Coordinates of C-alpha atoms in Angstrom, one line a residue:
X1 CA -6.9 24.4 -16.7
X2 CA -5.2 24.4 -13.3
X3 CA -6.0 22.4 -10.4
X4 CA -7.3 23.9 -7.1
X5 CA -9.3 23.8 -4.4
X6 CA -11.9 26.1 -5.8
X7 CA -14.4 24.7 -7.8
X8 CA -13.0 23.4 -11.1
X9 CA -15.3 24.1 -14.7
X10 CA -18.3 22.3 -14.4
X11 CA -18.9 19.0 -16.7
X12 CA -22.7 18.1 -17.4
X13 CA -22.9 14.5 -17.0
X14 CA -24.2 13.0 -19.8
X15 CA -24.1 10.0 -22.2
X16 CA -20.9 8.2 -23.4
X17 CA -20.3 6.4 -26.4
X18 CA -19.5 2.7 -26.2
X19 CA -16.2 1.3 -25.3
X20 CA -15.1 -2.7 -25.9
X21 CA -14.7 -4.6 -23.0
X22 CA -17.4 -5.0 -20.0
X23 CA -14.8 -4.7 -17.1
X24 CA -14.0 -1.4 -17.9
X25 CA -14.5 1.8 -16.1
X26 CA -16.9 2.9 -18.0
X27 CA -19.3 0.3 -17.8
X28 CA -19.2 -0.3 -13.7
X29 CA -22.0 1.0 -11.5
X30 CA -21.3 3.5 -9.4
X31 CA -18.3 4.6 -11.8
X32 CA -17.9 8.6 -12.1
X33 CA -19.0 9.3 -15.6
X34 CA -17.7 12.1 -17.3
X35 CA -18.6 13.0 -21.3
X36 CA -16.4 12.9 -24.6
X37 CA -14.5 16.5 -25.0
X38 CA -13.6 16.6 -28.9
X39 CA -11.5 19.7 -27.6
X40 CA -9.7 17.2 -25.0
X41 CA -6.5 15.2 -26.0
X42 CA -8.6 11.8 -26.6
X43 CA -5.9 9.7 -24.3
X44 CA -6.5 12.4 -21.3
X45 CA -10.5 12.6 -21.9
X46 CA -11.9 10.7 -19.1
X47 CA -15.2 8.6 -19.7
X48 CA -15.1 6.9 -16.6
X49 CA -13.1 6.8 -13.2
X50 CA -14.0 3.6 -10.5
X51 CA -12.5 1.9 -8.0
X52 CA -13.3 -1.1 -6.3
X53 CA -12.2 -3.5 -4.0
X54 CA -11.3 -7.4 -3.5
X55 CA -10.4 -7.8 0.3
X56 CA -7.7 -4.7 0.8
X57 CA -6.5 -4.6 -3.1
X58 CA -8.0 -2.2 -4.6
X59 CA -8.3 -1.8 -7.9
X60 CA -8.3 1.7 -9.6
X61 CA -9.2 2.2 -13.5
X62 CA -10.5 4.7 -15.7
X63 CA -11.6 4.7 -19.1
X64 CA -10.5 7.3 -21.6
X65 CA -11.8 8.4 -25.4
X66 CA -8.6 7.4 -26.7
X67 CA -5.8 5.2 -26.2
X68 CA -4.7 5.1 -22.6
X69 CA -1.2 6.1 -22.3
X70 CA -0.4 6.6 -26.0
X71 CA 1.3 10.2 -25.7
X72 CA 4.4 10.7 -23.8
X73 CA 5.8 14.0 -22.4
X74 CA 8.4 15.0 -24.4
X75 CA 12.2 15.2 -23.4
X76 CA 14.1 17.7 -21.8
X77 CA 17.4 16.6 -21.4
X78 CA 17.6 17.9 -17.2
X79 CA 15.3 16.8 -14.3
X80 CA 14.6 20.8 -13.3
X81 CA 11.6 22.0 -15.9
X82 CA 10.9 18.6 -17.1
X83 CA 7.3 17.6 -17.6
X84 CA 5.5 14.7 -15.8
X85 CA 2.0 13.3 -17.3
X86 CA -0.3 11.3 -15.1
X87 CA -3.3 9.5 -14.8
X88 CA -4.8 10.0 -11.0
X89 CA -7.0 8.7 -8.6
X90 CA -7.6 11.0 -5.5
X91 CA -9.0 9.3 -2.6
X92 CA -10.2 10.2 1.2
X93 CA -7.8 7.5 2.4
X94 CA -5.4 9.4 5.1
X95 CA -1.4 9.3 3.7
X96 CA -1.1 7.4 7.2
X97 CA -2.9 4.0 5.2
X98 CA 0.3 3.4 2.7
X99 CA 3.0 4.5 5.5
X100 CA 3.3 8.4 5.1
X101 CA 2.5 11.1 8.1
X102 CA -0.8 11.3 9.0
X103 CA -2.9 14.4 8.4
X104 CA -0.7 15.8 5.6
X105 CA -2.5 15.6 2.6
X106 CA -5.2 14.0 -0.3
X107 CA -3.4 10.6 -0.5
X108 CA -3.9 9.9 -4.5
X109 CA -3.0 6.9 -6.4
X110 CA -1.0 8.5 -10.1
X111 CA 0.0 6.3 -12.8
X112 CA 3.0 8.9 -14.3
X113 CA 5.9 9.0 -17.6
X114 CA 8.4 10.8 -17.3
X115 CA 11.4 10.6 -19.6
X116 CA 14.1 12.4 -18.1
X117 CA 14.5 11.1 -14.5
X118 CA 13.9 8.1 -12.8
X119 CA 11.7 7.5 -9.4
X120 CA 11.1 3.5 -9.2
X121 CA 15.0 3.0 -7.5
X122 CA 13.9 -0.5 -6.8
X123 CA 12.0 -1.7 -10.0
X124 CA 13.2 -2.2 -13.8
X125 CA 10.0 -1.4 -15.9
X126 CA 11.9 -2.0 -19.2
X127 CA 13.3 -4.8 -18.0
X128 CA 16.3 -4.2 -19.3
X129 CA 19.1 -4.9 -16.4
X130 CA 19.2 -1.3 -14.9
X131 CA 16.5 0.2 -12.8
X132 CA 17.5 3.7 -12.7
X133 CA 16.8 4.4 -16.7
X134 CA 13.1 3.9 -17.5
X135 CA 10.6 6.5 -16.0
X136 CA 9.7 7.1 -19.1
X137 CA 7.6 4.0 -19.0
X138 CA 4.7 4.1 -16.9
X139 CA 4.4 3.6 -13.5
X140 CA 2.8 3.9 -10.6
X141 CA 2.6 6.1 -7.6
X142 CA 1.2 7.1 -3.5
X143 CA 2.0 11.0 -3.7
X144 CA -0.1 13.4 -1.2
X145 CA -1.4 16.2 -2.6
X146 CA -1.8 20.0 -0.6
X147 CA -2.4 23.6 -1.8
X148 CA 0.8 25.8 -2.4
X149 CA 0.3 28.8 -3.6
X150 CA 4.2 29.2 -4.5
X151 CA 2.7 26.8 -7.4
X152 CA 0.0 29.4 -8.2
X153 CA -3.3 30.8 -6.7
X154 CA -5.0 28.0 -5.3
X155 CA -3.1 25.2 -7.1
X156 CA -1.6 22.0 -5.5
X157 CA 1.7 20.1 -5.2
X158 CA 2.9 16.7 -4.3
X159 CA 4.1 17.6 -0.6
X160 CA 7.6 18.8 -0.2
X161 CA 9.6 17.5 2.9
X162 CA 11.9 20.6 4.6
X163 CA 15.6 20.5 4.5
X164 CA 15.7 18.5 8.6
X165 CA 12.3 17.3 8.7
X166 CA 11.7 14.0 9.2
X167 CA 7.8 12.6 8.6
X168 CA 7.3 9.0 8.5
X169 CA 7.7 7.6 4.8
X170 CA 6.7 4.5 3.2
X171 CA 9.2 2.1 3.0
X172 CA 9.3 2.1 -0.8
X173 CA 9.8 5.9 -0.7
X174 CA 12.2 6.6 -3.3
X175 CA 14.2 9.1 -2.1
X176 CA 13.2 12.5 -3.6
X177 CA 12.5 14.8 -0.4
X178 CA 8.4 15.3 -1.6
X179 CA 5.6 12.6 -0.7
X180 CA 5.7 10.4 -3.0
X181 CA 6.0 6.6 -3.2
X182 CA 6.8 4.3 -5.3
X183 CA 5.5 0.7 -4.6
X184 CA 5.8 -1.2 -7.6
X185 CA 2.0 -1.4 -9.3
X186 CA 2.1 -2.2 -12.6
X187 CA -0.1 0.1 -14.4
X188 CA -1.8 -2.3 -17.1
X189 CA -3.4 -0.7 -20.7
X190 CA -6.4 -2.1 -22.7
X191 CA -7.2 0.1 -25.2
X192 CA -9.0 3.2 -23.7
X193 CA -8.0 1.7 -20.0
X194 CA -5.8 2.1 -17.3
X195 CA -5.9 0.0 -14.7
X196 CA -3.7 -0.3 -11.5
X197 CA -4.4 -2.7 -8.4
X198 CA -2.9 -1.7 -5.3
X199 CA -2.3 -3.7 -2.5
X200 CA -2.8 -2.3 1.1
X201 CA -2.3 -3.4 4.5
X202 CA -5.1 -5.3 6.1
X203 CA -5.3 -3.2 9.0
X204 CA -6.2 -0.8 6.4
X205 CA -9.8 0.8 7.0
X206 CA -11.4 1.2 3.5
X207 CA -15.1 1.0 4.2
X208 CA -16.4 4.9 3.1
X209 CA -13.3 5.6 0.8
X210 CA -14.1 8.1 -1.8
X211 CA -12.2 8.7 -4.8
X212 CA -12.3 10.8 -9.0
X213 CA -9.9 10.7 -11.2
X214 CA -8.1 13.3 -13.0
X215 CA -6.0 13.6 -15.7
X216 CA -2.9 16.0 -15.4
X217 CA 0.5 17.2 -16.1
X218 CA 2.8 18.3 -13.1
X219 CA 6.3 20.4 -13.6
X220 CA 9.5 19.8 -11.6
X221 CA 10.6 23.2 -10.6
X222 CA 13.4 24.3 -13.0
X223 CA 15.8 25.2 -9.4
X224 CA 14.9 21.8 -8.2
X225 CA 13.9 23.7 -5.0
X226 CA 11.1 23.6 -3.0
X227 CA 8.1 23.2 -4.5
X228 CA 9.6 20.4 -6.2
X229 CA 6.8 19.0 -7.7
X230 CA 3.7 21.5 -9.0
X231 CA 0.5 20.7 -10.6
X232 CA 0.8 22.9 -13.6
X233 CA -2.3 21.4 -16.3
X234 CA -5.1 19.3 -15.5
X235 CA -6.5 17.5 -19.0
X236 CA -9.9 16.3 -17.4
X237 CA -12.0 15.8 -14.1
X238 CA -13.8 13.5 -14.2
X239 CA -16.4 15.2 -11.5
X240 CA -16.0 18.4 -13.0
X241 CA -15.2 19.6 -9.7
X242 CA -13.1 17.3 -7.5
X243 CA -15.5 16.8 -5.3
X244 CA -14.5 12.9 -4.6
X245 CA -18.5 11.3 -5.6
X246 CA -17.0 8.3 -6.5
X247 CA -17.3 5.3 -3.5
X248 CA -15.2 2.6 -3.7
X249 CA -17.2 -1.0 -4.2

């Protein structure tokens, strides 16, 4: 199924089996419920998608059939063609909250693996004395989203920066000329859950914020030109339709 800005195929919402643990997504009010798939990969089936907030962290989490992160994309050996699997969050926020140019975009919180490049320049995630040889291990991500239909009819992309351009960038922007930052939220796993809390500026406005979640695999283009970064699968939505009901608590 690919991504777009066209309605997506519709989900009844209905009924979801139990999952252990009362803070999770699935059991919050107000969470965007979405049912059990059998013909879903279970770690990519979304129950539930929530966010809320404690002052300006906000915490995003979503609950899954199976285990949250257990599969991995597999290895390519080159960054051009390589896969990228990712838990999302997009939001109403403007890219302009988290330091990006204003007006460009959905702003989206991703939790992503990756095994054959590395994005998080300034953190170790392995913890093993180099920072530049773990994106495998997952991690977390701002990118803003946009339609480009050099991705395919309707579909999106994280947003590619032009050879000369200059927009305004986070200052934990990693470096790769596309939208995307990198600031250093740990995703954390409990069973069927994925949970990342991201801290924002308190000038921050989040009264009204909107949000789903979506499960999804993007492609780097095998040129490494632009687009750089294209939506290519999406697993699950958990609206059915990306239509944002969620509103963050």
């Amino acid at each position: 199924m690919k991504l777009t800005w066209t309605s997506l195929a519709a989900i009844v919402i209905g009924a979801s089996p139990a999952v252990a643990g009362g803070d999770h997504a699935l059991h919050q009010e107000g969470a965007v419920i979405s049912p059990a798939d059998a013909g879903k990969a279970a770690d990519f089936d979304i129950l539930a998608a929530h966010a809320y907030r404690n002052g300006n962290t906000v915490t995003f989490h979503m609950t899954t059939s199976g285990i949250a992160g257990a599969s991995l994309p597999a290895a390519t050996g080159a960054v051009g063609g390589s896969d990228v699997w990712s838990y999302v969050w997009p939001t109403s926020l403007d890219p302009s909250a988290v330091g990006f140019e204003g007006g460009t975009g959905i702003l989206a919180m991703a939790a992503t693996s990756h095994p054959d490049f590395d994005d998080t320049p300034l953190f170790d995630e392995n913890g093993d004395g180099d920072p530049a040889n773990d994106g495998i291990e997952w991690h977390s991500h701002w990118v803003v989203l946009t339609p480009t239909e050099a991705c395919g009819p309707g579909a999106l992309a994280v947003r590619d920066i032009p050879e000369g351009a200059t927009p305004k960038l986070p200052a934990t922007w990693p470096g790769f000329p596309v939208f995307l930052d990198s600031p250093g939220f740990t995703p954390l796993f409990d069973g069927p859950e994925i949970k990342v809390n991201a801290g924002l500026a308190s000038g921050v406005e989040l009264e009204g914020v909107v949000y789903d979640g979506v499960t999804s695999a993007l492609r780097v283009n095998a040129s490494i030109h632009a687009p750089l970064l294209c939506v290519t699968d999406v697993f699950d939505v958990a609206s059915g339709d990306l239509s944002l009901p969620g509103k963050l608590q």
